[in-house]
Coordinates of C-alpha atoms in Angstrom, one line a residue:
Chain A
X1 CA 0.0 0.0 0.0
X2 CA 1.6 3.3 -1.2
X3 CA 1.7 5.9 1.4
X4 CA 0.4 9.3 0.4
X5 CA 2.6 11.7 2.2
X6 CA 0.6 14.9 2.3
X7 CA -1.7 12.4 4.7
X8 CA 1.4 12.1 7.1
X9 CA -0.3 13.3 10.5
X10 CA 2.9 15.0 12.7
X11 CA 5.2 12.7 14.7
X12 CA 2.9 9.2 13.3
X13 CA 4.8 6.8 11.3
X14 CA 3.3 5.5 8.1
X15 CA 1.8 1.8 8.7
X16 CA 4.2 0.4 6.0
X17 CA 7.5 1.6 8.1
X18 CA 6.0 1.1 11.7
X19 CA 5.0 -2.7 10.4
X20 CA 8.9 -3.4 9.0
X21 CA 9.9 -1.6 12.5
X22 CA 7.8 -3.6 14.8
X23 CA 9.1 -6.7 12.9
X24 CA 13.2 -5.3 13.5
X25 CA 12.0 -4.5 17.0
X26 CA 9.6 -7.4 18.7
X27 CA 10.8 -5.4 21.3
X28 CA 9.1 -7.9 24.0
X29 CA 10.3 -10.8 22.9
X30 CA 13.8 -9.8 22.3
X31 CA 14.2 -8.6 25.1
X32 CA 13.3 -11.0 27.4
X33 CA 15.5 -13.3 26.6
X34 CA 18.7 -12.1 28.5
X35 CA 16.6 -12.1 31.6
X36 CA 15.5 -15.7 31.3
X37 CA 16.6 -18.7 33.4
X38 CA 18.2 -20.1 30.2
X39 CA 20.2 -16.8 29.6
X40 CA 21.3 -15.8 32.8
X41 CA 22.0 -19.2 34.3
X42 CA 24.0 -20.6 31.4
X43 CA 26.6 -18.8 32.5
X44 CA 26.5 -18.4 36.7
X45 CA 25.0 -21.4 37.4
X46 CA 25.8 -23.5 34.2
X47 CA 25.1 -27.1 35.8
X48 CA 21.3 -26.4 36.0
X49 CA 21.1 -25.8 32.5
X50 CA 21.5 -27.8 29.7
X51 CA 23.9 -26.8 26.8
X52 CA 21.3 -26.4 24.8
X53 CA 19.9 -23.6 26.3
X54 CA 23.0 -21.7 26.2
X55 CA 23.3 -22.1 22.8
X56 CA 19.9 -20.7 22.1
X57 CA 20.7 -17.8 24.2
X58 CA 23.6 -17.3 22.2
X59 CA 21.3 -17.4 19.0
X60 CA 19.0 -15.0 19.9
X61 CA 21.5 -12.8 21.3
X62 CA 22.8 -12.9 17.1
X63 CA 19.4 -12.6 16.4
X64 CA 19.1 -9.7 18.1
X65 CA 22.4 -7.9 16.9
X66 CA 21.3 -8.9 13.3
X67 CA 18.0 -7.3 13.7
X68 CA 19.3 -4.0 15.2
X69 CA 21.8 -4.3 12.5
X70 CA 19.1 -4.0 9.8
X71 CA 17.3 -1.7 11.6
X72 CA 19.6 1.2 11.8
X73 CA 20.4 0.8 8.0
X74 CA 16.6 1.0 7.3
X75 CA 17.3 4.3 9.7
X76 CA 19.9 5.6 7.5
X77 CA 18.1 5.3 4.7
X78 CA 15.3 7.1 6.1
X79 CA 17.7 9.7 7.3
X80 CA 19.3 10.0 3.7
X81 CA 16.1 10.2 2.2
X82 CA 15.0 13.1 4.3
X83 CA 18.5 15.2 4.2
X84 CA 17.7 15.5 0.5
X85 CA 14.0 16.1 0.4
X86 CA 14.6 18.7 3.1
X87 CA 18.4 20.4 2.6
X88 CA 17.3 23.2 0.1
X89 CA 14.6 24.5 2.4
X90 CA 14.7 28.5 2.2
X91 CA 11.6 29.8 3.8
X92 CA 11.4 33.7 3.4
X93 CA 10.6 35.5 6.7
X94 CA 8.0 38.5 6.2
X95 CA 10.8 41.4 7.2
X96 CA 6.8 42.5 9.4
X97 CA 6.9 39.5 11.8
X98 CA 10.1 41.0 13.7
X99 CA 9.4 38.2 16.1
X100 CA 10.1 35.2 13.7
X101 CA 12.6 37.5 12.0
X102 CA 14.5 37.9 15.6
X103 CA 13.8 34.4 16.7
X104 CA 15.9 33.2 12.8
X105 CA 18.7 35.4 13.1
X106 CA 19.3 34.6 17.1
X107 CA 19.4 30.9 15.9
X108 CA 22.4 31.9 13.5
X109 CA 19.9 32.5 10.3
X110 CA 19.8 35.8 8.7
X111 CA 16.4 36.6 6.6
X112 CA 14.9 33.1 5.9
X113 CA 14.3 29.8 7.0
X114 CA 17.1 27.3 5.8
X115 CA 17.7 23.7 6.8
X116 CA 20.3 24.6 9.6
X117 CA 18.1 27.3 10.8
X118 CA 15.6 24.1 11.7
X119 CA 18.7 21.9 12.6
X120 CA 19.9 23.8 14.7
X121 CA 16.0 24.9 16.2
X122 CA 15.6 21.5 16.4
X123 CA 18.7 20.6 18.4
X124 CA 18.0 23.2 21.1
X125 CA 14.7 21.2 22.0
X126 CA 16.3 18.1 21.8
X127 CA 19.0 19.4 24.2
X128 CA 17.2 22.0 26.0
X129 CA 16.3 19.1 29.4
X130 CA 20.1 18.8 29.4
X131 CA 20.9 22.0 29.1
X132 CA 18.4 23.1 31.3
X133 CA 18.7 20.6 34.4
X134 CA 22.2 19.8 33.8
X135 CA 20.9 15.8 34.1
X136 CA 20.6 13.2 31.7
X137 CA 17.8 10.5 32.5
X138 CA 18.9 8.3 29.6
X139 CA 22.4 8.4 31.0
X140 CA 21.0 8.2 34.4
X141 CA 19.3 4.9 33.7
X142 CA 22.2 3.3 32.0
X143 CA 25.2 4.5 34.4
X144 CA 23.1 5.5 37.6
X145 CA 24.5 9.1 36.8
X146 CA 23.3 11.8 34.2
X147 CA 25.0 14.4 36.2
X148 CA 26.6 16.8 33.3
X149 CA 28.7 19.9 32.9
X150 CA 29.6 22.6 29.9
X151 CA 29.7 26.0 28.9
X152 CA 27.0 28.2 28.9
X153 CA 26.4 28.4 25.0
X154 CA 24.4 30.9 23.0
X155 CA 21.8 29.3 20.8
X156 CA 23.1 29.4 17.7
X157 CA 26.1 26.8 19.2
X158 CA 23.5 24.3 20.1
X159 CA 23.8 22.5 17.3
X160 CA 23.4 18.2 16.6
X161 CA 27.1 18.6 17.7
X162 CA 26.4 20.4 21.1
X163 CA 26.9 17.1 23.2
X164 CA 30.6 17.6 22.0
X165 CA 30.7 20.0 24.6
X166 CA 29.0 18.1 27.2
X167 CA 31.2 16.2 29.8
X168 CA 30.0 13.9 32.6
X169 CA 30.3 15.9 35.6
X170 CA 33.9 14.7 37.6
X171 CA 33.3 13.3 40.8
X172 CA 29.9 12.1 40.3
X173 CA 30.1 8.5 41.1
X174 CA 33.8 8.0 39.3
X175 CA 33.2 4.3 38.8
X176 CA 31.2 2.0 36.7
X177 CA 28.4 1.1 39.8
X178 CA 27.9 -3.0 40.4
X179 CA 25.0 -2.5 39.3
X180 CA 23.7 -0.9 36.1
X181 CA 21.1 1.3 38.4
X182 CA 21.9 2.4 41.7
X183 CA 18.8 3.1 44.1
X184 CA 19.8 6.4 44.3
X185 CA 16.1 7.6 44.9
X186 CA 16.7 10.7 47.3
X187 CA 19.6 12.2 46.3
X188 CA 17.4 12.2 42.9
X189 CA 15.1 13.8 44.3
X190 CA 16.6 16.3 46.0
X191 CA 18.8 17.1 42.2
X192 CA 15.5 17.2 41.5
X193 CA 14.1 20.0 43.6
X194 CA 16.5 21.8 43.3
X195 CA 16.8 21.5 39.6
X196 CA 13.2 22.5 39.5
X197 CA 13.8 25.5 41.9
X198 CA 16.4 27.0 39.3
X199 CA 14.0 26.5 36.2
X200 CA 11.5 28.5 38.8
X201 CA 13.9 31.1 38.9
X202 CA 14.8 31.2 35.2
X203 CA 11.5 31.7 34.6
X204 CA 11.3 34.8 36.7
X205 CA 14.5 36.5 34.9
X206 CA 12.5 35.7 32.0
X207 CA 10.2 38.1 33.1
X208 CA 12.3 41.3 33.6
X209 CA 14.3 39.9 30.0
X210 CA 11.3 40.3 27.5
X211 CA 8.3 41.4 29.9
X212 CA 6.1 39.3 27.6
X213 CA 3.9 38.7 30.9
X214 CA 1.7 41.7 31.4
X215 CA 1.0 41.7 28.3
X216 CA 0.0 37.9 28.1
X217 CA -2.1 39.2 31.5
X218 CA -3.8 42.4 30.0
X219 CA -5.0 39.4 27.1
X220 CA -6.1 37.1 29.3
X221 CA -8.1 39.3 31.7
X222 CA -10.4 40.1 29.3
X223 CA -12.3 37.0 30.1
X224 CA -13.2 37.0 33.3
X225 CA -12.8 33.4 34.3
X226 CA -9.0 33.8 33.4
X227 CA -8.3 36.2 35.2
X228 CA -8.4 33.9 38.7
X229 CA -6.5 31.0 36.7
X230 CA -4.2 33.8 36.4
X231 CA -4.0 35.9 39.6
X232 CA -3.9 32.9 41.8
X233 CA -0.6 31.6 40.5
X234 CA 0.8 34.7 40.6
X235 CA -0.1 35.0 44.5
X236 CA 1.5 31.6 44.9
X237 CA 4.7 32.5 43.0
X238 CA 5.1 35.2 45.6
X239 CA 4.1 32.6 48.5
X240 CA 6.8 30.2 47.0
X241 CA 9.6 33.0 47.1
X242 CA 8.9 33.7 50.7
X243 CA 8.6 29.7 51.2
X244 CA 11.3 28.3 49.6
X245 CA 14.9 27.3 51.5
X246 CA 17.8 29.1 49.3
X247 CA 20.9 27.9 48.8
X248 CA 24.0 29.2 47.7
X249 CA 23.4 27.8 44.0
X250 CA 20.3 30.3 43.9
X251 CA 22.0 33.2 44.9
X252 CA 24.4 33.0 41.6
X253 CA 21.1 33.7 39.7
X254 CA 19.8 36.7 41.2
X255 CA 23.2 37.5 43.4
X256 CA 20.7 39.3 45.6
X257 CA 19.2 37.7 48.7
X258 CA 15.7 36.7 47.6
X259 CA 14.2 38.2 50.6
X260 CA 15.7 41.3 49.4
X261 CA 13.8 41.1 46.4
X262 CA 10.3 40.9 48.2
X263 CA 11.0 43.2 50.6
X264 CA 13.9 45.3 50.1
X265 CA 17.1 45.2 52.0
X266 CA 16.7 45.0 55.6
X267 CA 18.9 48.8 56.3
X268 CA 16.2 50.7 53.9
X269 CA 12.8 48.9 54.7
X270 CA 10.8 51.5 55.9
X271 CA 11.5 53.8 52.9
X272 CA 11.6 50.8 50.6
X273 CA 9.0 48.5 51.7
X274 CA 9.1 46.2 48.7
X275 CA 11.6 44.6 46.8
X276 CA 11.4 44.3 42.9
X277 CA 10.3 41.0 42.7
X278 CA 7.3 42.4 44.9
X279 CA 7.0 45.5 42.9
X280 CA 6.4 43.3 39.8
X281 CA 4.5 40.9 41.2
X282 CA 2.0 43.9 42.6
X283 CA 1.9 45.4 39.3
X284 CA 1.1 42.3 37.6
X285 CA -2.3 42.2 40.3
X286 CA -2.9 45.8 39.0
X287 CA -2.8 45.1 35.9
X288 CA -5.3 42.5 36.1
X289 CA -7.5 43.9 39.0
X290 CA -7.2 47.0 37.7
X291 CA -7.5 47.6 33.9
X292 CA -10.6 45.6 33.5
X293 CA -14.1 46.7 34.1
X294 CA -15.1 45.9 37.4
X295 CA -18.3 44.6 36.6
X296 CA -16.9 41.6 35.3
X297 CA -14.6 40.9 38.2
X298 CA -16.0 38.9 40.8
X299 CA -14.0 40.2 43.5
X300 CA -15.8 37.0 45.6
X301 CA -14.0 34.7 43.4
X302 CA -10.4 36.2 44.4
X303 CA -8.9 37.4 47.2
X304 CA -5.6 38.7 47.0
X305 CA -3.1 38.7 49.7
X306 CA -2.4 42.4 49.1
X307 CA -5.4 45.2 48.7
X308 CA -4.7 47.9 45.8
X309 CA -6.5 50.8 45.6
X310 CA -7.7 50.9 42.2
X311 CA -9.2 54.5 42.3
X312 CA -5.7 56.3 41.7
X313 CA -4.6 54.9 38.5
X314 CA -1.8 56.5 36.7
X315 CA -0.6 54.8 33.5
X316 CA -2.1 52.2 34.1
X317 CA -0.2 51.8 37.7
X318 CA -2.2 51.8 40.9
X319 CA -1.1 54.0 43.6
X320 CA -1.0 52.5 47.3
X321 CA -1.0 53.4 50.6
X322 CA 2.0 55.7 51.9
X323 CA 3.7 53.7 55.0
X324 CA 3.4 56.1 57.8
X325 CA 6.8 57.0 58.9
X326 CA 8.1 55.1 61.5
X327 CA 5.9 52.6 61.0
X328 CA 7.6 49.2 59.8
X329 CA 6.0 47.2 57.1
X330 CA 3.2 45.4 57.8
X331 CA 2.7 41.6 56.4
X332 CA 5.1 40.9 53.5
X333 CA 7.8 42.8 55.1
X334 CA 7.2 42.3 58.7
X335 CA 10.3 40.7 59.4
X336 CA 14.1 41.3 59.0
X337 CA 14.2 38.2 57.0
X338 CA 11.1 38.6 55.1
X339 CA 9.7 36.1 55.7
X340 CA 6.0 36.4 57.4
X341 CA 3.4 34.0 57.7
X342 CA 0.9 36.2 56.0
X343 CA -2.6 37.0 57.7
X344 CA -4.6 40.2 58.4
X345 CA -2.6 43.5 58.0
X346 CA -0.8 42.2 54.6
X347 CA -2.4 46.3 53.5
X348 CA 0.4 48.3 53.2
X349 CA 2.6 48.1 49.9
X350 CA 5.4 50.5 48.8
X351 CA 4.8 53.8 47.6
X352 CA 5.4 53.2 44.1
X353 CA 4.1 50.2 42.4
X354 CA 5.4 51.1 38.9
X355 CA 8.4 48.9 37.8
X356 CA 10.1 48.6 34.8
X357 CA 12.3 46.1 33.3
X358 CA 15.5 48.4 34.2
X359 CA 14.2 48.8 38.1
X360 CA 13.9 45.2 38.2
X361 CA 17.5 44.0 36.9
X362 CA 19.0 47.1 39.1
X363 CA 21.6 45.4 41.6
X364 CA 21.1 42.0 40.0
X365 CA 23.8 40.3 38.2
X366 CA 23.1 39.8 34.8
X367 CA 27.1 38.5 33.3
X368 CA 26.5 35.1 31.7
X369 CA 26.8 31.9 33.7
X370 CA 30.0 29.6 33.5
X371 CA 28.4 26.3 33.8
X372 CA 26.2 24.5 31.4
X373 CA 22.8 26.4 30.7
X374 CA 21.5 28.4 27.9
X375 CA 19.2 31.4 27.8
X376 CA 15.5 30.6 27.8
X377 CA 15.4 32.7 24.7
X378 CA 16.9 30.3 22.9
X379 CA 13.7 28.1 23.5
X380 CA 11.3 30.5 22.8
X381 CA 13.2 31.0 19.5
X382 CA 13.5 27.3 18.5
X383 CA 9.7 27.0 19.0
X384 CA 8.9 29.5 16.9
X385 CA 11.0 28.7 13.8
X386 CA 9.3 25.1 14.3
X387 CA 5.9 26.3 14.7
X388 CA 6.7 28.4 11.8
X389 CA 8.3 25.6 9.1
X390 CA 5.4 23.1 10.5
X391 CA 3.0 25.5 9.8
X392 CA 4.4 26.6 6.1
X393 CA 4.4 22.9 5.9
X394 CA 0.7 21.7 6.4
X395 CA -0.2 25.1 4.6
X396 CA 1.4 23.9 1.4
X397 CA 0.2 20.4 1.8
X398 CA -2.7 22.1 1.7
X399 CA -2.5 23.9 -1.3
X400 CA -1.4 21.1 -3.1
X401 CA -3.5 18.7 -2.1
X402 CA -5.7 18.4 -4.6
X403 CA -2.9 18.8 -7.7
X404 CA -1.7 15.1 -8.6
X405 CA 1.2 16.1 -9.9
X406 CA 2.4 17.2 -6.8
X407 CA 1.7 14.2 -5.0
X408 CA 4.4 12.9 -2.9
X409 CA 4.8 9.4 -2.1
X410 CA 7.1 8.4 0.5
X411 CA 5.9 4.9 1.1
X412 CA 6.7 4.3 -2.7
X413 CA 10.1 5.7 -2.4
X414 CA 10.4 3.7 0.4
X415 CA 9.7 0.6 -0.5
X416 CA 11.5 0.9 -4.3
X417 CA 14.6 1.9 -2.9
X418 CA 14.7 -0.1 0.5
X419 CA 12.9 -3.2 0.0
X420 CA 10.2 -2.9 2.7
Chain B
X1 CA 10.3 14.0 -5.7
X2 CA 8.1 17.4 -6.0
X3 CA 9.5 20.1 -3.8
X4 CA 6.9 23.2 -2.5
X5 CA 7.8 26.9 -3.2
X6 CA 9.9 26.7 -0.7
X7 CA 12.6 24.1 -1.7
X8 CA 11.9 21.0 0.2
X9 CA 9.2 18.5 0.6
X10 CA 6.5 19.1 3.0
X11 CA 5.6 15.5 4.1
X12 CA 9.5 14.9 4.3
X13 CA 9.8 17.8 7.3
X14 CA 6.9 16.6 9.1
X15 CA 8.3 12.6 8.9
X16 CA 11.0 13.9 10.3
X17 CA 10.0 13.7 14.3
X18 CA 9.4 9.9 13.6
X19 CA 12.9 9.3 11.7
X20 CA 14.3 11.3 14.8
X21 CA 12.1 8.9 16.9
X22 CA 13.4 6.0 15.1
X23 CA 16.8 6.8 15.4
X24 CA 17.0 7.0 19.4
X25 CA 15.6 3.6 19.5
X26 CA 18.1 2.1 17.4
X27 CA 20.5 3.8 19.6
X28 CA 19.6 2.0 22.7
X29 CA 18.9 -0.7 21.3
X30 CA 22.5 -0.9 19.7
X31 CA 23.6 0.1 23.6
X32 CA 21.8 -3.3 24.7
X33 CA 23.3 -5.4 21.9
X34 CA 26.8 -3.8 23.1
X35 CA 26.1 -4.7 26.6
X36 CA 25.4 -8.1 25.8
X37 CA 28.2 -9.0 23.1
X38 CA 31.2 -7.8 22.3
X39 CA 31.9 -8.8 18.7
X40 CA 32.5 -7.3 15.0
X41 CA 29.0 -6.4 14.7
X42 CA 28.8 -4.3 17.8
X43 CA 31.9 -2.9 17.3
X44 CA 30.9 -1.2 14.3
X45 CA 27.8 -0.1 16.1
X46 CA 30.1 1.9 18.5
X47 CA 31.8 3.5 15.3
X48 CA 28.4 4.0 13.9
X49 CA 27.2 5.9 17.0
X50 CA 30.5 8.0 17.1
X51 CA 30.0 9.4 13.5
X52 CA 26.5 10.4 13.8
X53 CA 26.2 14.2 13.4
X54 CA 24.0 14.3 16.6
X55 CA 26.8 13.7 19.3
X56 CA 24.0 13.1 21.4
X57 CA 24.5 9.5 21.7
X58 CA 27.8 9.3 21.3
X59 CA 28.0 11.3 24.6
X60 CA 25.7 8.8 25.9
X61 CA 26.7 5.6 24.9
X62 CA 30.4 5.9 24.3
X63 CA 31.3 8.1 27.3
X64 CA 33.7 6.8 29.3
X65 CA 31.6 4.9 32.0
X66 CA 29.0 3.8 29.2
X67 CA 31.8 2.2 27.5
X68 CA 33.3 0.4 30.5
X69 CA 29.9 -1.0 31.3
X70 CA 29.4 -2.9 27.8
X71 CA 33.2 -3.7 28.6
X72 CA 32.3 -5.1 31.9
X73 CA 29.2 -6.4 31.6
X74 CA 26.0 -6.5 34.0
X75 CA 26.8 -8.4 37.3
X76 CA 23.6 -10.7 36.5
X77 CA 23.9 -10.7 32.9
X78 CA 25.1 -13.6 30.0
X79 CA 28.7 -13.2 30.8
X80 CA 29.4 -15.6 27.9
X81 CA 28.3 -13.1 25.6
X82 CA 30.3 -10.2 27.2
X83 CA 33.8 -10.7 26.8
X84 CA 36.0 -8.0 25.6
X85 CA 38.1 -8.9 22.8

């Protein structure tokens, strides 16, 4: 059965390939074998097993090799196939969508679209858990550790050939372990708070690097259910900052003590009751309490941990209640340390709500990490090129769907040239 | 094969998740075979792996500690099948 390609659904493989596949890879059956009786006691404990048994491990274990043997050449072939049906892409970029345009030429393109524009999009998703967490599961499950190291890289470096610059992080477990997976459950999940803490805070240097949230808040408050999905998380996000147990590894982000950035440094708190990260936080809430129509707020539906006065707008900034001088911050900032367990009182906010992007990376170190890591740009960008070229994709399948002569057909091509 | 406007077949670029797909299973599964036998065949899948553009496996499966597990073999494994050469 020929396969028409313009039919190809994303990420699905045509019936004709996945049926020679699943005959390469009877995955279950294959392997089982090395964890029967037969296999495992032919060898340790060879006078409970017959010969014979051993000898039929052996043969599957050819079998197997064999199979995987044909299978990556049916791979290559695929892989071939595809390098020349795809290397001449040149996708124009409308010089209007500055976004796309910007998101090409950050991953090393210039105007248009080409093949290592994609390639190299492509390779920053395929990489970006590695980059991003510094942990390898895959390597984790085969060596019992994925811990790895590199250079912070800018995204037109992450390429297919990135990994060159990976290394397996010294002193993390520096032998081969007895066995192939250690129970190494806690400190795993510890790595893995802690990874997760640090994607937390890359997020929220994301926010002061492109701002993209208040606007992505002013769009969603127009519906009036959103605006709760979005105001609560935003109250947690703040509740999480004051929660969370920081470590030194945190500090090298933000190289500002995070209670700082809530409430301001401890010697000026009564002038400046709020930190940036607080200042942002509160504008984001007056943005979305704020600049929307009150009658479609449900003020019963949300109750946020700080009151704004939403009478004295200016630019779109609410103005708050002065601190009486003298007076020391109420809820947020009640403490030297910052950290408060919230309640009744939480009323008083800085004088000035307003922050911009500078305010917010004032006093915080922005020089490029050493270790391995990329910026989150880079992401954004690779999604968009791929969203982009997926999209051009389907758009001229769809224009040509109906032209014969334009008809594709992968599953012919397939099976001509590769015998499946 | 008919190329779009654009240079490059359509279908081809959206196959291409699945080849990718395809590819990382052929990786471990060329891990396993290594792990269990150390002959010509699996040999050549090391090479194979190291020559790949994406370095990605080759970082996993032929780093150093990858490498001296296929050489060593799992503790409850077909020893038979794992000797080095």
């Amino acid at each position: 059965m020929a396969i028409d390609i313009n039919n190809l659904p994303i990420g699905e493989i045509p019936p004709e390939i996945a049926q020679a596949f699943g005959n390469f890879l009877n995955v279950e059956g294959r392997i089982k074998f090395p964890l029967k009786k037969t296999a495992t006691s032919a060898v340790s404990t060879s006078a409970e097993t017959p010969d014979s048994d051993a000898l039929q491990a052996d043969k599957d274990v050819d079998g197997l090799i064999n199979s995987v043997d044909e299978l990556e050449d049916l791979v290559e072939q695929l892989e071939d196939m595809s390098d020349q049906l795809t290397r001449d892409m040149n996708i124009p970029v409308d010089p209007n969508n500055k976004g796309l345009l910007k998101a090409v030429q950050r991953l090393g393109g210039e105007n248009s679209i080409t093949m290592e524009v994609f390639n190299t999009a492509s390779a920053i998703i395929e990489h970006a858990a590695i980059v991003t967490f510094r942990r390898d599961p895959i390597l984790d499950a085969l060596i019992g550790d994925g811990h790895v190291d590199g250079p912070w890289m800018e995204c037109s470096q992450i390429t297919a050939a990135a990994s060159d610059l990976f290394k397996l992080r010294p002193g993390g477990g520096g032998s081969v372990p007895e066995e192939p997976v250690l129970p190494k459950n806690e400190e795993i999940l510890d790595d893995f708070e802690d990874n997760l803490l640090e994607m937390i805070l890359h997020i929220i240097l994301m926010l002061w690097w492109n701002m993209i949230w208040p606007k992505f808040l002013v769009d969603l408050a127009i519906i009036n259910p959103a605006r709760k999905i979005v105001a609560i998380p935003i109250d947690s996000l703040l509740l999480l900052f004051r929660s969370i147990e920081w470590k030194d590894k945190h500090y090298r982000i933000f190289k500002k003590k995070p209670t700082e950035l809530l409430t301001g440094t401890p010697e000026n708190k009564y002038k400046d009751a709020k930190g940036p990260l607080n200042k942002l936080l509160n504008r984001l809430r007056g943005i979305l309490l704020c600049n929307v129509p009150p009658k479609l707020w449900n003020k019963k539906d949300y109750d946020p941990i700080v009151e704004i006065d939403c009478t004295d707008v200016e630019d779109g900034c609410p103005k708050s209640k002065q601190v009486e001088e003298g007076e020391g911050p109420a809820g947020l900032a009640s403490d030297d340390n910052g950290i408060d367990a919230g309640g009744p009182g939480i009323d008083v906010l800085a004088d000035d709500l307003c922050i911009t992007s500078d305010d917010f990376i004032e006093g915080v170190d922005t020089t490029v990490p050493e270790g391995l890591g990329m910026s989150p740009e880079c992401l954004k960008a690779a999604s968009r090129v791929i969203l982009a070229v997926e999209d051009t994709s389907y758009s001229a399948k769809q224009a040509n769907a109906n032209d014969p002569t334009l008809q594709t057909n992968l599953g012919v091509q397939v099976r001509e040239n590769f015998g499946v | 094969m008919h190329k779009n406007d654009y240079g490059y077949v359509s279908g081809a670029v959206l196959f291409l998740p699945a080849i990718r797909k395809m590819r990382a299973h052929v990786e471990y599964e060329k891990f396993l075979c290594r792990v269990l036998k150390d002959d010509e065949t699996t040999r050549k899948f090391k090479q194979k792996t190291e020559k790949l553009t994406n370095k990605l496996y080759a970082f996993r499966y032929n780093n150093e500690k990858s490498v001296k597990l296929t050489a060593a073999g799992r503790p409850n494994g077909p020893k038979s099948t794992t000797t080095k050469s």
